[in-house]
Amino acid sequence: MASGDPAKGEGKSAICGQCHGKNGISIVPIYPNLAGQKEQYLVLALQAYRSGERVNMAMTPHARKLTDEDIADLAAFYASMDPSGGGIKHTSKTN
Amino acid sequence: MASGDPAKGEGKSAICGQCHGKNGISIVPIYPNLAGQKEQYLVLALQAYRSGERVNMAMTPHARKLTDEDIADLAAFYASMDPSGGGIKHTSKTN
């Protein structure tokens, strides 16, 4: 899967941010931080939730609707974030 | 599950570090960074690998051997680490 566009991913992340935090630091203790996470790992995790290989009450309904491009963009977006929660530091592929 | 002891977790993390990095920043692109991750999420993930709820060729054989205390200590250890990979900042419960 080609690497996604972090800026596009940011535009698709509103729902994700409700649990994983606007800055990628989860506001729910049992949900993982995503900021600065490995891009390829995030792609695999989202694919697993979409396919049903991984099942989670919160993740499954959202992941089911994602396209390959959505997954690549969201993974690129969160991977580009400051792992300490300082927010976005992505360099968009469109600029 | 009671919160674990990061210092004990450090002592149990040698094998984990081979993939997830000594500083908790994974050296394998498809494996997640663990540094600064949510402690409760890490406990749930390790429990899922131990029970077989989650299956992974690399994780399953290691997770199967873990005790509840091991899981709590490892989760506390990685949760205490600097998410940017600066290494350990845990304050051990034994001092």
XYZ file of N, CA and C in Angstrom:
570
model
N 0.849 -1.191 0.000
C 0.000 0.000 0.000
C 0.889 1.247 0.000
N 0.631 2.167 -0.962
C 1.419 3.392 -1.061
C 1.216 4.222 0.203
N 2.232 4.985 0.602
C 2.132 5.822 1.787
C 1.071 6.892 1.550
N 0.313 7.223 2.577
C -0.786 8.170 2.430
C -0.349 9.609 2.584
N -1.337 10.503 2.555
C -1.088 11.939 2.670
C -1.543 12.397 4.053
N -0.598 12.837 4.896
C -0.962 13.215 6.257
C -2.006 14.322 6.317
N -1.944 15.261 5.391
C -2.904 16.385 5.414
C -4.312 15.871 5.115
N -4.386 14.958 4.155
C -5.707 14.364 3.877
C -6.169 13.544 5.080
N -5.211 12.864 5.700
C -5.546 12.047 6.874
C -6.090 12.907 8.005
N -5.505 14.089 8.138
C -5.984 14.994 9.187
C -7.458 15.317 8.964
N -7.814 15.522 7.730
C -9.201 15.859 7.385
C -10.161 14.708 7.648
N -9.633 13.506 7.766
C -10.491 12.320 7.974
C -10.460 11.855 9.421
N -9.769 12.594 10.288
C -9.472 12.063 11.627
C -10.406 12.552 12.728
N -11.419 13.341 12.378
C -12.284 13.926 13.428
C -12.849 12.846 14.353
N -13.389 11.798 13.768
C -13.999 10.731 14.588
C -12.929 10.017 15.421
N -11.791 9.760 14.792
C -10.712 9.067 15.522
C -10.297 9.876 16.757
N -10.236 11.201 16.558
C -9.766 12.075 17.634
C -10.654 12.049 18.861
N -11.897 11.664 18.684
C -12.815 11.640 19.822
C -12.374 10.652 20.896
N -11.669 9.590 20.493
C -11.142 8.642 21.494
C -9.620 8.756 21.589
N -8.980 8.881 20.433
C -7.516 8.859 20.415
C -6.906 10.242 20.644
N -7.774 11.253 20.842
C -7.289 12.600 21.142
C -6.949 13.375 19.891
N -7.244 14.690 19.892
C -6.941 15.543 18.726
C -5.443 15.518 18.421
N -4.653 15.359 19.474
C -3.186 15.347 19.282
C -2.637 13.923 19.238
N -3.527 12.962 19.144
C -3.085 11.567 19.034
C -2.739 10.911 20.361
N -2.980 11.634 21.457
C -2.772 11.055 22.793
C -4.158 10.710 23.344
N -4.390 9.405 23.505
C -5.726 8.919 23.814
C -6.297 9.526 25.089
N -7.592 9.813 25.030
C -8.232 10.350 26.241
C -8.954 9.231 26.993
N -8.830 8.018 26.474
C -9.450 6.845 27.105
C -8.326 5.865 27.463
N -8.134 5.545 28.753
C -6.954 4.755 29.178
C -6.810 3.400 28.472
N -7.912 2.819 28.036
C -7.790 1.500 27.401
C -7.619 1.593 25.887
N -7.622 2.805 25.365
C -7.386 2.985 23.917
C -5.988 3.548 23.716
N -5.284 3.081 22.668
C -3.889 3.452 22.507
C -3.676 4.886 22.014
N -2.537 5.439 22.438
C -2.061 6.665 21.803
C -1.678 6.295 20.376
N -1.879 7.228 19.456
C -1.525 6.973 18.053
C -0.424 7.901 17.570
N -0.201 8.999 18.287
C 0.760 10.010 17.838
C 2.146 9.404 17.671
N 2.721 9.562 16.479
C 4.080 9.085 16.217
C 4.196 7.579 16.086
N 3.056 6.877 16.033
C 3.104 5.409 15.910
C 3.632 5.037 14.525
N 4.137 3.831 14.387
C 4.668 3.347 13.110
C 3.550 3.330 12.037
N 3.808 3.963 10.891
C 2.803 4.077 9.827
C 2.339 2.698 9.345
N 3.299 1.806 9.076
C 2.925 0.481 8.555
C 2.115 -0.315 9.583
N 2.460 -0.135 10.865
C 1.698 -0.835 11.906
C 0.256 -0.321 11.919
N 0.094 0.994 11.803
C -1.250 1.578 11.800
C -2.063 1.081 10.612
N -1.416 0.981 9.444
C -2.119 0.447 8.265
C -2.601 -0.977 8.547
N -1.716 -1.802 9.086
C -2.077 -3.207 9.363
C -3.201 -3.295 10.391
N -3.138 -2.438 11.408
C -4.172 -2.471 12.448
C -5.531 -2.077 11.861
N -5.548 -1.008 11.060
C -6.825 -0.571 10.463
C -7.357 -1.611 9.488
N -6.465 -2.224 8.721
C -6.901 -3.285 7.802
C -7.501 -4.456 8.587
N -6.865 -4.788 9.714
C -7.348 -5.915 10.540
C -8.728 -5.602 11.125
N -8.938 -4.369 11.545
C -10.269 -4.004 12.054
C -11.292 -3.989 10.930
N -10.867 -3.559 9.751
C -11.800 -3.516 8.604
C -12.194 -4.934 8.167
N -11.220 -5.836 8.158
C -11.484 -7.210 7.687
C -12.165 -8.071 8.750
N -12.059 -7.631 10.015
C -12.636 -8.435 11.087
C -11.608 -9.350 11.738
N -10.352 -9.273 11.228
C -9.297 -10.078 11.867
C -9.139 -9.625 13.307
N -9.247 -8.364 13.524
C -9.306 -7.806 14.881
C -10.710 -7.251 15.088
N -11.246 -7.483 16.284
C -12.619 -7.030 16.555
C -12.609 -6.141 17.793
N -13.237 -4.978 17.663
C -13.336 -4.087 18.819
C -14.628 -3.290 18.656
N -15.397 -3.241 19.738
C -16.714 -2.597 19.688
C -16.648 -1.180 19.129
N -15.608 -0.465 19.517
C -15.501 0.931 19.072
C -14.913 1.017 17.665
N -13.880 0.219 17.390
C -13.142 0.368 16.132
C -13.879 -0.235 14.928
N -14.489 -1.385 15.118
C -15.026 -2.128 13.971
C -16.007 -1.307 13.124
N -17.004 -0.645 13.735
C -17.963 0.090 12.891
C -17.304 1.210 12.083
N -16.263 1.816 12.632
C -15.593 2.904 11.898
C -14.691 2.341 10.797
N -13.937 1.303 11.168
C -12.947 0.775 10.220
C -13.622 0.177 8.991
N -14.798 -0.386 9.183
C -15.514 -1.045 8.063
C -15.721 -0.102 6.892
N -15.862 1.201 7.192
C -16.196 2.166 6.112
C -14.964 2.711 5.414
N -13.785 2.367 5.900
C -12.590 3.020 5.372
C -12.168 2.412 4.029
N -11.734 3.283 3.125
C -11.141 2.804 1.874
C -9.642 2.606 2.099
N -8.979 1.990 1.146
C -7.523 1.837 1.238
C -6.847 3.199 1.362
N -7.355 4.187 0.613
C -6.761 5.528 0.664
C -6.980 6.166 2.042
N -8.179 5.977 2.599
C -8.447 6.509 3.949
C -7.440 5.933 4.946
N -7.251 4.616 4.870
C -6.344 3.941 5.799
C -4.927 4.482 5.645
N -4.481 4.626 4.400
C -3.116 5.122 4.158
C -2.972 6.563 4.678
N -3.984 7.408 4.420
C -3.912 8.816 4.845
C -3.951 8.939 6.368
N -4.841 8.197 7.017
C -4.939 8.251 8.487
C -3.648 7.745 9.133
N -3.098 6.661 8.588
C -1.846 6.120 9.134
C -0.719 7.135 8.978
N -0.663 7.773 7.808
C 0.393 8.770 7.564
C 0.215 9.962 8.509
N -1.032 10.347 8.721
C -1.308 11.485 9.591
C -0.841 11.219 11.021
N -1.289 10.099 11.588
C -0.927 9.830 12.991
C 0.560 9.540 13.138
N 1.149 8.887 12.134
C 2.591 8.601 12.204
C 3.398 9.899 12.189
N 2.818 10.928 11.577
C 3.570 12.192 11.450
C 3.443 13.062 12.705
N 2.602 12.633 13.634
C 2.362 13.499 14.797
C 3.463 13.363 15.840
N 3.656 14.422 16.605
C 4.637 14.435 17.691
C 4.219 13.405 18.744
N 5.058 12.377 19.015
C 4.652 11.327 19.951
C 4.395 11.844 21.358
N 4.898 13.026 21.658
C 4.667 13.562 23.006
C 3.373 14.369 23.095
N 2.636 14.393 21.981
C 1.330 15.057 22.026
C 1.366 16.530 21.663
N 2.509 16.920 21.082
C 2.614 18.338 20.717
C 1.789 18.682 19.497
N 1.126 17.699 18.962
C 0.234 17.955 17.833
C 0.896 17.630 16.516
N 0.458 18.355 15.510
C 0.798 17.960 14.144
C 2.143 18.512 13.715
N 2.930 17.687 13.091
C 4.174 18.173 12.493
C 4.311 17.594 11.096
N 3.152 17.150 10.482
C 3.244 16.507 9.162
C 3.606 17.531 8.096
N 4.275 16.999 7.101
C 4.526 17.844 5.921
C 3.646 17.254 4.828
N 2.634 17.996 4.479
C 1.642 17.467 3.547
C 2.271 17.219 2.187
N 1.806 16.198 1.531
C 2.350 15.841 0.212
C 1.807 16.793 -0.847
N 0.852 17.609 -0.440
C 0.285 18.491 -1.467
C 1.004 19.847 -1.476
N 1.941 20.017 -0.525
C 2.621 21.356 -0.613
C 4.103 21.191 -0.905
N -6.627 -5.174 37.369
C -5.247 -5.608 37.602
C -4.464 -4.440 38.202
N -3.761 -4.693 39.332
C -2.987 -3.637 39.991
C -1.894 -3.146 39.049
N -1.542 -1.848 39.150
C -0.492 -1.281 38.314
C 0.834 -1.961 38.654
N 1.650 -2.195 37.638
C 2.902 -2.914 37.838
C 4.039 -2.012 38.252
N 5.219 -2.614 38.375
C 6.434 -1.893 38.778
C 7.333 -1.708 37.551
N 7.524 -0.449 37.113
C 8.306 -0.219 35.896
C 9.726 -0.777 35.976
N 10.333 -0.709 37.160
C 11.724 -1.181 37.279
C 11.773 -2.701 37.085
N 10.786 -3.387 37.672
C 10.730 -4.842 37.436
C 10.442 -5.124 35.965
N 9.577 -4.284 35.384
C 9.239 -4.475 33.975
C 10.468 -4.331 33.098
N 11.311 -3.371 33.455
C 12.544 -3.174 32.678
C 13.371 -4.457 32.672
N 13.428 -5.105 33.807
C 14.207 -6.337 33.933
C 13.627 -7.490 33.121
N 12.368 -7.369 32.738
C 11.698 -8.449 31.989
C 11.586 -8.111 30.508
N 12.159 -6.976 30.079
C 11.871 -6.453 28.743
C 12.909 -6.774 27.671
N 13.935 -7.544 28.037
C 15.036 -7.784 27.073
C 14.495 -8.340 25.754
N 13.646 -9.343 25.834
C 13.111 -9.960 24.602
C 12.238 -8.964 23.840
N 11.410 -8.231 24.590
C 10.506 -7.258 23.932
C 11.328 -6.236 23.139
N 12.451 -5.834 23.755
C 13.285 -4.791 23.151
C 13.880 -5.186 21.812
N 13.979 -6.481 21.578
C 14.590 -6.940 20.314
C 13.759 -6.512 19.098
N 12.458 -6.357 19.285
C 11.608 -5.870 18.179
C 11.109 -4.449 18.456
N 10.719 -4.215 19.702
C 10.108 -2.925 20.022
C 11.142 -1.861 20.394
N 12.431 -2.243 20.348
C 13.509 -1.282 20.606
C 13.802 -1.136 22.082
N 15.088 -0.959 22.446
C 15.488 -0.800 23.852
C 14.804 0.433 24.456
N 14.568 1.428 23.579
C 13.922 2.661 24.081
C 12.427 2.685 23.786
N 11.903 1.554 23.359
C 10.463 1.457 23.120
C 10.019 1.981 21.771
N 10.984 2.357 20.926
C 10.676 2.769 19.556
C 11.041 1.610 18.643
N 10.019 1.033 18.041
C 10.191 -0.209 17.312
C 11.234 -0.111 16.204
N 12.000 -1.220 16.058
C 12.997 -1.221 14.979
C 12.441 -1.981 13.773
N 11.197 -2.430 13.881
C 10.542 -3.145 12.792
C 9.298 -2.342 12.394
N 9.216 -1.862 11.146
C 8.143 -0.938 10.750
C 6.721 -1.466 10.990
N 6.540 -2.784 10.980
C 5.180 -3.302 11.169
C 4.869 -3.605 12.638
N 5.849 -3.385 13.500
C 5.598 -3.584 14.939
C 5.475 -2.218 15.605
N 4.572 -2.094 16.576
C 4.302 -0.778 17.145
C 5.387 -0.277 18.108
N 5.512 1.035 18.145
C 6.280 1.653 19.222
C 5.483 1.432 20.506
N 6.202 1.252 21.609
C 5.519 1.040 22.894
C 5.801 2.169 23.875
N 6.845 2.954 23.614
C 7.270 3.988 24.559
C 6.141 4.981 24.819
N 5.793 5.166 26.095
C 4.765 6.132 26.467
C 3.358 5.705 26.133
N 3.169 4.453 25.713
C 1.823 3.978 25.374
C 0.970 3.885 26.647
N -0.330 3.873 26.490
C -1.247 3.786 27.634
C -1.055 2.452 28.369
N -0.828 2.525 29.678
C -0.558 1.331 30.482
C -1.711 0.323 30.386
N -2.930 0.795 30.556
C -4.082 -0.136 30.532
C -4.239 -0.783 29.150
N -3.945 -0.010 28.099
C -4.041 -0.585 26.748
C -3.009 -1.700 26.586
N -1.803 -1.441 27.084
C -0.739 -2.449 26.977
C -1.118 -3.722 27.737
N -1.716 -3.550 28.920
C -2.156 -4.728 29.685
C -3.173 -5.516 28.868
N -4.146 -4.833 28.302
C -5.189 -5.518 27.518
C -4.591 -6.215 26.298
N -3.643 -5.546 25.643
C -3.031 -6.148 24.449
C -2.269 -7.423 24.832
N -1.480 -7.351 25.907
C -0.704 -8.535 26.323
C -1.631 -9.663 26.779
N -2.706 -9.311 27.474
C -3.663 -10.333 27.893
C -4.300 -10.998 26.672
N -4.601 -10.175 25.654
C -5.233 -10.713 24.435
C -4.270 -11.653 23.698
N -2.990 -11.304 23.657
C -2.025 -12.206 23.020
C -1.851 -13.478 23.841
N -1.887 -13.337 25.159
C -1.729 -14.524 26.023
C -2.947 -15.454 25.880
N -4.118 -14.898 25.799
C -5.340 -15.731 25.748
C -5.604 -16.271 24.343
N -4.983 -15.630 23.344
C -5.242 -16.053 21.969
C -6.319 -15.223 21.301
N -6.870 -14.259 22.051
C -7.866 -13.375 21.448
C -7.217 -12.608 20.288
N -5.994 -12.214 20.492
C -5.193 -11.679 19.400
C -4.100 -12.678 19.083
N -3.813 -12.840 17.788
C -2.814 -13.842 17.392
C -1.754 -13.150 16.537
N -0.501 -13.369 16.881
C 0.593 -12.821 16.079
C 1.776 -13.767 16.208
N 2.383 -14.078 15.057
C 3.455 -15.070 15.029
C 4.573 -14.732 16.013
N 4.876 -13.438 16.117
C 5.981 -13.034 16.994
C 5.504 -12.924 18.446
N 4.318 -12.365 18.665
C 3.888 -12.066 20.042
C 3.386 -13.297 20.796
N 2.646 -14.152 20.104
C 1.947 -15.229 20.813
C 2.874 -16.100 21.657
N 4.006 -16.593 21.092
C 4.854 -17.478 21.911
C 5.416 -16.802 23.156
N 5.664 -15.478 23.053
C 6.209 -14.774 24.229
C 5.114 -14.506 25.259
N 3.964 -14.062 24.744
C 2.892 -13.648 25.661
C 2.354 -14.827 26.459
N 2.390 -15.997 25.853
C 1.829 -17.198 26.516
C 2.488 -17.455 27.859
N 3.785 -17.068 27.987
C 4.551 -17.400 29.209
C 4.380 -16.355 30.311
N 3.709 -15.256 29.977
C 3.690 -14.147 30.941
C 2.690 -14.399 32.072
N 3.099 -14.023 33.281
C 2.172 -14.053 34.420
C 1.445 -12.709 34.462
N 0.429 -12.621 35.278
C -0.284 -11.341 35.464
C 0.692 -10.261 35.929
N 1.623 -10.641 36.823
C 2.590 -9.658 37.348
C 3.538 -9.200 36.230
N 3.958 -10.155 35.392
C 4.828 -9.791 34.263
C 4.127 -8.757 33.383
N 2.869 -9.042 33.063
C 2.103 -8.150 32.187
C 1.992 -6.755 32.808
N 1.671 -6.718 34.100
C 1.521 -5.418 34.772
C 2.851 -4.660 34.789
N 3.946 -5.371 35.072
C 5.262 -4.718 35.147
C 5.722 -4.224 33.774
N 5.556 -5.057 32.740
C 5.960 -4.648 31.386
C 5.133 -3.450 30.918
N 3.839 -3.497 31.187
C 2.968 -2.379 30.774
C 3.383 -1.092 31.489
N 3.673 -1.216 32.788
C 4.087 -0.030 33.559
C 5.418 0.503 33.031
N 6.309 -0.413 32.683
C 7.631 -0.015 32.191
C 7.502 0.781 30.887
N 6.822 0.200 29.894
C 6.731 0.889 28.597
C 5.898 2.170 28.695
N 4.883 2.151 29.538
C 4.068 3.369 29.704
C 4.894 4.497 30.309
N 5.915 4.120 31.074
C 6.718 5.147 31.759
C 7.800 5.728 30.854
N 7.964 5.137 29.679
C 9.081 5.579 28.833
C 8.742 6.846 28.054
N 9.767 7.602 27.732
C 9.618 8.827 26.941
C 9.103 8.460 25.551
N 7.918 8.957 25.149
C 7.343 8.566 23.862
C 8.214 8.951 22.671
N 9.124 9.867 22.887
C 9.994 10.275 21.761
C 11.248 9.414 21.671
N 11.305 8.411 22.538
C 12.439 7.477 22.429
C 13.641 7.866 23.254
N 13.427 8.835 24.157
C 14.565 9.275 24.970
C 14.930 8.249 26.032
N 14.194 7.175 26.072
C 14.522 6.093 27.004
C 13.688 6.164 28.255
N 14.297 5.703 29.321
C 13.515 5.431 30.535
C 13.354 6.666 31.389
N 12.172 6.893 31.883
C 11.975 7.977 32.853
C 11.117 7.448 33.997
N 11.064 6.074 34.147
C 10.169 5.529 35.180
C 10.684 5.835 36.570
N 9.744 5.934 37.487
C 10.132 6.053 38.894
C 9.710 4.729 39.527
N 10.715 3.944 39.878
C 10.426 2.597 40.351
C 9.661 2.635 41.654
N 8.765 1.694 41.822
C 7.947 1.627 43.047
C 8.776 1.091 44.200
N 9.962 0.627 43.893
C 10.757 0.059 44.997
C 11.658 1.125 45.606
N 11.691 2.307 45.033
C 12.575 3.324 45.705
C 11.763 4.494 46.209
